Tab-separated table of C-alpha atoms in Angstrom:
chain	number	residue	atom	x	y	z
A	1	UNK	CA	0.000	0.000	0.000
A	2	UNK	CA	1.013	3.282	-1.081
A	3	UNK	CA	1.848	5.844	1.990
A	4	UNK	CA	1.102	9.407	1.478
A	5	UNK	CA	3.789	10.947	3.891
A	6	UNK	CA	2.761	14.428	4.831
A	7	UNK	CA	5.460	14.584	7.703
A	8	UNK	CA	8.260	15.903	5.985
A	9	UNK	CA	8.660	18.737	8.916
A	10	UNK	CA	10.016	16.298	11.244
A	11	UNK	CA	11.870	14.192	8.823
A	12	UNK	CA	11.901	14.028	5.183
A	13	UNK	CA	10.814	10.985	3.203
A	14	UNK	CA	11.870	8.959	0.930
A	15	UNK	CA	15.651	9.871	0.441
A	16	UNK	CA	17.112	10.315	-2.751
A	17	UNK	CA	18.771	6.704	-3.334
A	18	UNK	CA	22.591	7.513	-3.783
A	19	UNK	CA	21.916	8.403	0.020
A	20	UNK	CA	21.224	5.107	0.775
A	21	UNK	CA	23.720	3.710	-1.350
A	22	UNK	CA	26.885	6.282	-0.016
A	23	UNK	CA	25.487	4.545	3.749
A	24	UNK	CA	25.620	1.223	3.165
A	25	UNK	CA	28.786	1.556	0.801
A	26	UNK	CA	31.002	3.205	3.404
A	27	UNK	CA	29.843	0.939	6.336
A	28	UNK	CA	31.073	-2.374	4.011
A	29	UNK	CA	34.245	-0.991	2.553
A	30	UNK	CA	35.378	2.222	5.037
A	31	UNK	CA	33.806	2.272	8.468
A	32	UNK	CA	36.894	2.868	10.580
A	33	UNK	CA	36.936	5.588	13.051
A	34	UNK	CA	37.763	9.418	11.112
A	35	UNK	CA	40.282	11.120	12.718
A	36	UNK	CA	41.953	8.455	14.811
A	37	UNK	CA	44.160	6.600	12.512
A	38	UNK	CA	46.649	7.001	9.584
A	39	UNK	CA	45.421	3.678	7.859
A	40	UNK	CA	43.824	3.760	4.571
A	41	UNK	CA	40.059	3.372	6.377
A	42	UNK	CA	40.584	5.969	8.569
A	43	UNK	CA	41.435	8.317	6.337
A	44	UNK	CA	38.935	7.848	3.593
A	45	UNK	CA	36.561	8.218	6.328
A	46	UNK	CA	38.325	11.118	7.133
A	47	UNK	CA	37.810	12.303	3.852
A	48	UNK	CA	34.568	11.506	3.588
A	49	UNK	CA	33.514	13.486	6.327
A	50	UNK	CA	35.219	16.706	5.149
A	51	UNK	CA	33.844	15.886	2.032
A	52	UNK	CA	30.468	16.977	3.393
A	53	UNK	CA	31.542	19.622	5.265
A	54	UNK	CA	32.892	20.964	1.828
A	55	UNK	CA	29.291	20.642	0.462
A	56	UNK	CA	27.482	22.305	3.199
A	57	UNK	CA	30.079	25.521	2.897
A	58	UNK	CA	29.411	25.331	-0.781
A	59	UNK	CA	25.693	25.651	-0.156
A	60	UNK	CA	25.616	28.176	2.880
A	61	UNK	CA	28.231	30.504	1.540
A	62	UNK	CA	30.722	29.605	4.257
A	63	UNK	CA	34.481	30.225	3.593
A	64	UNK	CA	35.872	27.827	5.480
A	65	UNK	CA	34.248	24.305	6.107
A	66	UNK	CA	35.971	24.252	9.016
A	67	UNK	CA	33.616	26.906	11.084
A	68	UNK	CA	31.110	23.812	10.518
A	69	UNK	CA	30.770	21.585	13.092
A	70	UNK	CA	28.427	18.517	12.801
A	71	UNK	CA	25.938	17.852	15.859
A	72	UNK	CA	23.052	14.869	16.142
A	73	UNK	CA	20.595	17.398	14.980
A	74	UNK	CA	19.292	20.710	15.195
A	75	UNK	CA	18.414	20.177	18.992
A	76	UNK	CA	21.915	20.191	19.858
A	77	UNK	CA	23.450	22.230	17.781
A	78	UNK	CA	21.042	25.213	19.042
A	79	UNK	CA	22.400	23.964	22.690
A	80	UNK	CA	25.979	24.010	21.615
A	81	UNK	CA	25.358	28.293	20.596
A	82	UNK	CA	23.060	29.487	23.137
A	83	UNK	CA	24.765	27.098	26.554
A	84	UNK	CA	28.420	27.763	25.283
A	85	UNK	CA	27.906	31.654	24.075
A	86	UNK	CA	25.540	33.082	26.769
A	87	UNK	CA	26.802	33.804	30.174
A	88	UNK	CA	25.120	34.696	33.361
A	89	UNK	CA	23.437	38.011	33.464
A	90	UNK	CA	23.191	38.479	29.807
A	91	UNK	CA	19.946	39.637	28.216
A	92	UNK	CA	18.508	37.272	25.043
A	93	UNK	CA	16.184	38.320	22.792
A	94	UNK	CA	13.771	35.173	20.757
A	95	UNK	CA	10.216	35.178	19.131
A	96	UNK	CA	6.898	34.030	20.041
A	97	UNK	CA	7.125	31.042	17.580
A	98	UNK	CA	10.093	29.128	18.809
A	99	UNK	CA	10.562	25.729	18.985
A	100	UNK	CA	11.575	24.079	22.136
A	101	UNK	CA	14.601	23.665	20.935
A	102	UNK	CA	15.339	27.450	21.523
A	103	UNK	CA	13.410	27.814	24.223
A	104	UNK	CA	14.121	25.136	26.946
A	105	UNK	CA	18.049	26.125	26.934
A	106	UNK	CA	17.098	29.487	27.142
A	107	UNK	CA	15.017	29.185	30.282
A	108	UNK	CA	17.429	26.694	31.348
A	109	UNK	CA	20.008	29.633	31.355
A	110	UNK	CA	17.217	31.653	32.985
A	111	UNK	CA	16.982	29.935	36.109
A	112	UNK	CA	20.427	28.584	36.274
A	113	UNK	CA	22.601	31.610	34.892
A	114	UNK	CA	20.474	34.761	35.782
A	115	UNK	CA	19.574	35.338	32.134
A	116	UNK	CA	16.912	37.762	31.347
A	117	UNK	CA	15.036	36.884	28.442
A	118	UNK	CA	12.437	39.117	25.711
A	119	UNK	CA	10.108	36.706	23.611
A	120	UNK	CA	9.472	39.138	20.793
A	121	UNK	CA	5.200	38.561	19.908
A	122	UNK	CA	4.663	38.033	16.237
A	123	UNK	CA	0.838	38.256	14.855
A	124	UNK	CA	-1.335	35.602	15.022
A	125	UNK	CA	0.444	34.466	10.874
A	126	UNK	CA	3.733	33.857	12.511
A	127	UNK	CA	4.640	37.268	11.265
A	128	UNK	CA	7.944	38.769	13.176
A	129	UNK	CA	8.684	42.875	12.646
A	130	UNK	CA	12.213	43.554	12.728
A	131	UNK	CA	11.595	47.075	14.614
A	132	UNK	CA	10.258	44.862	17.541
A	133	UNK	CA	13.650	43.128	18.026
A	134	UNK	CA	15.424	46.659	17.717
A	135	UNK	CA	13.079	47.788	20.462
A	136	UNK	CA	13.783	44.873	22.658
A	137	UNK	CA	17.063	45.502	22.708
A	138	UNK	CA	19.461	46.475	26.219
A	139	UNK	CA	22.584	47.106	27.304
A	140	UNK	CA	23.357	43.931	27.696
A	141	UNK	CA	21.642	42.069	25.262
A	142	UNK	CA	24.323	39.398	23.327
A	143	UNK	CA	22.356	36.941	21.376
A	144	UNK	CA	19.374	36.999	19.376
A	145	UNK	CA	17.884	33.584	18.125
A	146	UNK	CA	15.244	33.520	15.714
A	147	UNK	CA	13.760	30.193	13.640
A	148	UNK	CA	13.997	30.665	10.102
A	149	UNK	CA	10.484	29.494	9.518
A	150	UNK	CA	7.876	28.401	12.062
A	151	UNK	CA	7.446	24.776	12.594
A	152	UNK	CA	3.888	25.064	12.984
A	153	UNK	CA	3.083	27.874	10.808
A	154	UNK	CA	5.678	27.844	8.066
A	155	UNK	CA	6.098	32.318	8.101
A	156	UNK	CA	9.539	32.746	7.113
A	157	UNK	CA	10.784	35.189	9.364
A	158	UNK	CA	12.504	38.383	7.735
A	159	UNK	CA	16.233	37.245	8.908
A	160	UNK	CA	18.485	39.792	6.582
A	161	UNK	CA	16.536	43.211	8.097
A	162	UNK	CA	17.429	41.471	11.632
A	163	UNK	CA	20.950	40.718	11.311
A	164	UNK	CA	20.848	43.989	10.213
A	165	UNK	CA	19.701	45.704	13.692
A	166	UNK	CA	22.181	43.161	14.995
A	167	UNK	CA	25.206	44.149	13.475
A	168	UNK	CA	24.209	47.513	13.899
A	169	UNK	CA	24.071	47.167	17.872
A	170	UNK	CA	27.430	44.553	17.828
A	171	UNK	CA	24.957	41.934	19.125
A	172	UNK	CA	25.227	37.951	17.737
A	173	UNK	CA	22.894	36.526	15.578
A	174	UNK	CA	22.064	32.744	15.725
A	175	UNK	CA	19.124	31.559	13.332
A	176	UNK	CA	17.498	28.014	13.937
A	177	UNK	CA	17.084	26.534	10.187
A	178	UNK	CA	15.833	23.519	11.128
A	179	UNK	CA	13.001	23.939	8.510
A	180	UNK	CA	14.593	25.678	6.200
A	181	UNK	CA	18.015	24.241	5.221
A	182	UNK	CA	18.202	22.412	1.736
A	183	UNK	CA	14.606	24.543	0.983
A	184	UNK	CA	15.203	28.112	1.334
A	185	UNK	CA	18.164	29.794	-0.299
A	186	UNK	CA	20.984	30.586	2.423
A	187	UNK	CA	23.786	32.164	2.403
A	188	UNK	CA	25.519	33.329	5.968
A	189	UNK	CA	27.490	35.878	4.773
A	190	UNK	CA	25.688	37.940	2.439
A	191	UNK	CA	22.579	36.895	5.093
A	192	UNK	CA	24.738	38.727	8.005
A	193	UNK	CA	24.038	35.466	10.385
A	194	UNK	CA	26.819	34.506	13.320
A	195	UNK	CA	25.854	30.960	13.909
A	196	UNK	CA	23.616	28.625	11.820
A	197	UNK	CA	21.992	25.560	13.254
A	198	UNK	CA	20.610	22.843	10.720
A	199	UNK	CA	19.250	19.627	10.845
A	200	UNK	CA	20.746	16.618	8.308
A	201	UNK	CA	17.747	14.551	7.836
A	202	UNK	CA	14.904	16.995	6.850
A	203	UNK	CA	15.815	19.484	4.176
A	204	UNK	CA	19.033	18.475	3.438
A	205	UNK	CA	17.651	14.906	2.609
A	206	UNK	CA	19.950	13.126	4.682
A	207	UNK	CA	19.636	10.442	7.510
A	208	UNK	CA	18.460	10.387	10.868
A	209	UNK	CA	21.307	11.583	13.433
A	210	UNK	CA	22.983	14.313	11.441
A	211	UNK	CA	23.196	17.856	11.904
A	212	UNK	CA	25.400	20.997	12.163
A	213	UNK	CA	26.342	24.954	14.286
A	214	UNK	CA	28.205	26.951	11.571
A	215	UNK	CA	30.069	29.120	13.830
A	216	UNK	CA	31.467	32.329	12.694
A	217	UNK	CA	35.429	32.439	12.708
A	218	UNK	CA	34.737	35.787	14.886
A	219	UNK	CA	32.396	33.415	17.613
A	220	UNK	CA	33.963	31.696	20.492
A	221	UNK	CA	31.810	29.193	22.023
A	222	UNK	CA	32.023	27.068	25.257
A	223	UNK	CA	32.423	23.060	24.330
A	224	UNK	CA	28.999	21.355	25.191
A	225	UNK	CA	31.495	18.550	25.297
A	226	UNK	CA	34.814	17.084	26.185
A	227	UNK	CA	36.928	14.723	24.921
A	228	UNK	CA	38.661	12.690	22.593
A	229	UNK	CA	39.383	14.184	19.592
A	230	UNK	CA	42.168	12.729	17.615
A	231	UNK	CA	43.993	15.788	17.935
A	232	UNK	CA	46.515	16.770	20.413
A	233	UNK	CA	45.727	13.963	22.715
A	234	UNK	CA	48.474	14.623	24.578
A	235	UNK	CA	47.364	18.407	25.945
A	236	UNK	CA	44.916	18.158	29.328
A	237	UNK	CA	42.660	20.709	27.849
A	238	UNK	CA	40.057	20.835	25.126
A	239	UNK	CA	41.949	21.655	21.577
A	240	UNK	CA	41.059	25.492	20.389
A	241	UNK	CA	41.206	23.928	16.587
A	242	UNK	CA	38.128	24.321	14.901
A	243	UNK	CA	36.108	21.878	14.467
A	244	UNK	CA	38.197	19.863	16.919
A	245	UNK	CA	36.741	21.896	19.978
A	246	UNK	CA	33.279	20.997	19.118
A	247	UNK	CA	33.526	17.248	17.770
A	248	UNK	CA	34.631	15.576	20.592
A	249	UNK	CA	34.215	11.254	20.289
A	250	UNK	CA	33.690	9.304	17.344
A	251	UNK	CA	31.431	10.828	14.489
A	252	UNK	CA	28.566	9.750	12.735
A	253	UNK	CA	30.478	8.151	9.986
A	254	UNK	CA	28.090	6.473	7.370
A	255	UNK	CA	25.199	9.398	8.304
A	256	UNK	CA	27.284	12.220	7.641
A	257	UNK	CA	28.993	10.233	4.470
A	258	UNK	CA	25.210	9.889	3.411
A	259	UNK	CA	24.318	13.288	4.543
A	260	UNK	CA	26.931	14.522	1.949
A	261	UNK	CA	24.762	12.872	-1.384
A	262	UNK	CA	21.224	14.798	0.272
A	263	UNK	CA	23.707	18.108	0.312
A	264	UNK	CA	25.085	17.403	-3.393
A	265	UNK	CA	21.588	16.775	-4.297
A	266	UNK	CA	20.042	19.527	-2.829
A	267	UNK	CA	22.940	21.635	-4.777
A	268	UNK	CA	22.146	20.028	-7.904
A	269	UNK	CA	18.741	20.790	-7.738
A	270	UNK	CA	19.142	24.276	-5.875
A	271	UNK	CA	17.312	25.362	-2.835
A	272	UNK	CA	15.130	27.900	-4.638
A	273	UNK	CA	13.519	25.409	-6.987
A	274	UNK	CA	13.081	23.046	-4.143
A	275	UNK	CA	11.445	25.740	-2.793
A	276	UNK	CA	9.459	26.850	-5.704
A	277	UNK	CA	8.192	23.468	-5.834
A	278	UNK	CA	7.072	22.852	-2.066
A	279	UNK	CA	5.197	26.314	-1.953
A	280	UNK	CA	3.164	25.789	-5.890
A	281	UNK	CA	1.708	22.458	-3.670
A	282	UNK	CA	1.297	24.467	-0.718
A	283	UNK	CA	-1.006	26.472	-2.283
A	284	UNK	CA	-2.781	23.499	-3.986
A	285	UNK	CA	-3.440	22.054	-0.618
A	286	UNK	CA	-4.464	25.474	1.122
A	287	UNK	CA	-6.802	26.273	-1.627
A	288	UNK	CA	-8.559	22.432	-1.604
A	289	UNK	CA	-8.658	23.052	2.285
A	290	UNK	CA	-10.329	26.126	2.781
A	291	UNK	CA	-13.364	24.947	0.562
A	292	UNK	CA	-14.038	22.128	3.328
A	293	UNK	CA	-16.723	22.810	5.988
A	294	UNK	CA	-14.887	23.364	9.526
A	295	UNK	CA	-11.463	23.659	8.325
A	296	UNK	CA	-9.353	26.344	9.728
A	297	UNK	CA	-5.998	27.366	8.197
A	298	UNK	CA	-3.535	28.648	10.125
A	299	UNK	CA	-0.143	30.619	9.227
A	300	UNK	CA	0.503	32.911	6.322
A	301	UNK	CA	-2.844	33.264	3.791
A	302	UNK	CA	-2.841	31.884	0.095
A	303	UNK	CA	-0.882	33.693	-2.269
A	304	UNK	CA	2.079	35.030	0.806
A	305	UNK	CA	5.614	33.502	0.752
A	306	UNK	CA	6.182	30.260	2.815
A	307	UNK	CA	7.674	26.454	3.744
A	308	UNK	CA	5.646	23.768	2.624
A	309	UNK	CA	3.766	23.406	6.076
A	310	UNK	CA	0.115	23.670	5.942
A	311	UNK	CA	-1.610	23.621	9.445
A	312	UNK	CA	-4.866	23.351	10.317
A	313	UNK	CA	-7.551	22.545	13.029
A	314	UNK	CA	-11.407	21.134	12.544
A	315	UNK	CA	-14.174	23.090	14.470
A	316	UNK	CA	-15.844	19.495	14.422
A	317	UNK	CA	-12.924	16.845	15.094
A	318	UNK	CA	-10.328	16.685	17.327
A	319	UNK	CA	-6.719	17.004	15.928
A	320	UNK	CA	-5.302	13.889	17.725
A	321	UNK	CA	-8.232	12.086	16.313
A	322	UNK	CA	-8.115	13.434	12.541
A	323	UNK	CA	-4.698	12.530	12.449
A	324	UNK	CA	-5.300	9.034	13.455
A	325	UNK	CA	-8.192	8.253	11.188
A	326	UNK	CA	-5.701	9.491	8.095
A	327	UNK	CA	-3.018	7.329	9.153
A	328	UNK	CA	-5.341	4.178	9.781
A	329	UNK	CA	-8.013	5.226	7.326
A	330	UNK	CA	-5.984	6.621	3.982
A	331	UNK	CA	-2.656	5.787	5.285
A	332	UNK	CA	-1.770	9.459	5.264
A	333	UNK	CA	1.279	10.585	7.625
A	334	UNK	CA	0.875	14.166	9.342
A	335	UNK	CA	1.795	15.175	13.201
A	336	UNK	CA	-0.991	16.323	15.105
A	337	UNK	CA	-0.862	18.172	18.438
A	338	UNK	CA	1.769	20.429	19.814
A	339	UNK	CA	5.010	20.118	17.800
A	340	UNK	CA	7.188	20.922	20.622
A	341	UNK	CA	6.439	24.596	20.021
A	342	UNK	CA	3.755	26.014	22.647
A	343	UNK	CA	4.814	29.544	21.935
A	344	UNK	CA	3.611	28.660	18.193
A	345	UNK	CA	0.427	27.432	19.387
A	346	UNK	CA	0.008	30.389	21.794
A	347	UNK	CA	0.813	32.897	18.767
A	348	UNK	CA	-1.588	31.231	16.856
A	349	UNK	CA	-4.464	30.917	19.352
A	350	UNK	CA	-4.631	27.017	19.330
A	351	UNK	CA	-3.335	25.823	22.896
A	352	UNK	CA	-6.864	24.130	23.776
A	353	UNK	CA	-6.845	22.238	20.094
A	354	UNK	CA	-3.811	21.757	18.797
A	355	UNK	CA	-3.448	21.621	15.163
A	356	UNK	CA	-2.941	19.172	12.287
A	357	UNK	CA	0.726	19.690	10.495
A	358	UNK	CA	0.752	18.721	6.463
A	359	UNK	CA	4.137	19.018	5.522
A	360	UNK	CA	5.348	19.004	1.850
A	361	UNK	CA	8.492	17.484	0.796
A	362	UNK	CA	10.662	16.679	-2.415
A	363	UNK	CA	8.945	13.916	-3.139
A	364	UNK	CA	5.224	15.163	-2.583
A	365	UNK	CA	3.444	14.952	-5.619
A	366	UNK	CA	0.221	16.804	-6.736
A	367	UNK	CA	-1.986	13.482	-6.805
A	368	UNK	CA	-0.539	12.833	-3.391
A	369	UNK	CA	-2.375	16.840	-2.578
A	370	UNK	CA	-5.326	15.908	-4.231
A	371	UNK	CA	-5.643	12.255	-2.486
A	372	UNK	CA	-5.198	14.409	1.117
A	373	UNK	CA	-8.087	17.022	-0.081
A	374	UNK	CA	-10.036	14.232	-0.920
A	375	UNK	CA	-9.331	12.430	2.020
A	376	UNK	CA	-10.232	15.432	4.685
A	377	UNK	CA	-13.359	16.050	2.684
A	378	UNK	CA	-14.468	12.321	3.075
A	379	UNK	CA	-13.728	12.405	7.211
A	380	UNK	CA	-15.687	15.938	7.020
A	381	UNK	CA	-19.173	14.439	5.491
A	382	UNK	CA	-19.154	12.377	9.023
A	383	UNK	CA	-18.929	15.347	11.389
């Protein structure tokens, strides 16, 4: 049976096959330990590695791969910038559409570290105005975070006009891209961002335990970590090498070898088609949605700019509930409920419902769009 996977938000699905194929290839032929060995297998993993790291500076506009350092995913990459840049009495400045991600270290730093903290509102869309973030700003503000794009919503959040205000007022920029790297066009430097945190296995088409911090070569960041790192073993202290500092223990090989063929993709095909693509079927899926009775649509209206999430709620059924009857009735994949995001559902008015999350994907086709309109209209006629 065919499964229409609408989940692409949390993970994308299927994977292009060289992806699969780079995996299982390196784990038979290569899969000694990078980094801590001069034989022939440790080396080409070695290489393999920087291979991707080459990739991802190729598609972010970083100069040098090595202000890349690879995480397990978004999660602790965003932990990595805010834990080990952030010290105690410093002022931080987020939005009202974070993940948790972003928002449980911060509030973590609040209670442990005396860190004051501004959640900047944005309108009921998702929408963020720059000239709130300015205004939020102290003396001794020194870190903004922001998410690209809402995980519930999918509003991409103006990030040039606030790196901006941030260079303007010498204060660091870190931007959570976890749903918008290998979909939206990015580029750090001409973007004005200090530290980039991406997951591997959504946009970027990789697997499942791959991820990345770009750190600016002008940010100096506390280790979330310590360890072994192959390098200077014989020194008590963490190396100051980048990405050394940041990588310590043995990496994800065979992910980040298959990480690198969803990057080259993802090149190949450019971000801004991707994009182009995910947004047209978007719009298809908004439009078939609106004409069903009881549907609300949340985030950014038809026709405005946007990731390939389309969130909704039913005045009649419960979200929890819709999602289940899709999955065991037309074998349809979405997340229902909270997304690890209560400030999105706050912004958006739906902490007593929840919401269901469609998300679009590579591989989403228009008949799969049509099948999920057809679908919600067939639950509808029962309530």
């Amino acid at each position: 049976m065919h499964t229409y996977y609408f989940d692409n938000a949390a993970s994308s699905w299927p994977k292009p096959e060289k992806v699969t194929e780079a995996m299982i290839t390196c784990i038979k032929e290569y899969g000694a330990n990078p980094g801590r060995g001069s034989h022939q297998m440790a080396v080409k993993a070695s290489r393999g590695i920087f291979e991707t790291r080459k990739n991802l500076a190729k598609l972010f506009g970083i100069s040098n791969p090595n202000d890349i350092c690879f995480t397990l995913n978004t999660t602790e990459a965003l932990n990595l910038a805010i834990k080990g840049y952030v010290k105690a009495n410093d002022h931080v400045i987020c939005t009202s559409i974070e993940h948790n991600s972003v928002r449980r270290p911060l509030e973590y730093l609040k209670e442990m570290k005396n860190v004051e903290l501004t959640y900047v509102q944005a309108d009921a869309q998702g929408r963020v105005d720059p000239l709130e973030v300015r205004n939020a700003m102290r003396s001794n503000t020194s870190l903004v975070v922001c998410s690209h794009s809402s995980n519930l919503l999918g509003t991409i959040v103006p990030v040039m006009e606030i790196a901006e205000i941030c260079k303007e007022k010498n204060i660091k920029f870190l931007v959570d891209a976890a749903q918008t790297a290998g979909t939206l066009s990015i580029n750090v430097q001409k973007m004005g961002i200090d530290m980039l945190a991406f997951p591997g296995h959504k946009g970027l088409l990789g697997p499942q335990g791959t991820g990345g911090l770009y750190i600016h070569p002008d940010v100096e960041l506390e280790p979330l970590h310590h360890g072994g790192t192959g390098s200077q073993s014989e020194e008590i202290r963490q190396p100051a090498i980048r990405p050394d500092r940041y990588e310590s223990g043995t990496q994800n090989t065979v992910g980040l070898v298959g990480l690198n063929e969803g990057v080259k993709f993802v090149l190949q095909e450019t971000a801004e088609a991707i994009h182009r693509k995910e947004w047209a079927l978007s719009q298809v899926l908004m439009e078939g949605l609106q004409g069903i009775t009881g549907i609300e649509l949340l985030g950014p209206p038809i026709g405005e700019n946007k990731t390939g999430i389309v969130s909704f709620v039913h005045k009649n059924v419960d979200s929890s509930e819709l999602a289940f009857i899709l999955d065991q009735t037309f074998n349809i994949a979405v997340r229902s409920g909270f997304h690890c995001t209560p400030l999105g559902h706050q912004t958006a008015g739906t902490t007593k419902t929840g919401a269901v999350r469609a998300s679009l994907g590579y591989y989403t086709t228009e008949d799969e769009v049509e099948y999920f309109i057809k679908s919600i209209t067939e639950i509808s006629k029962h309530y």
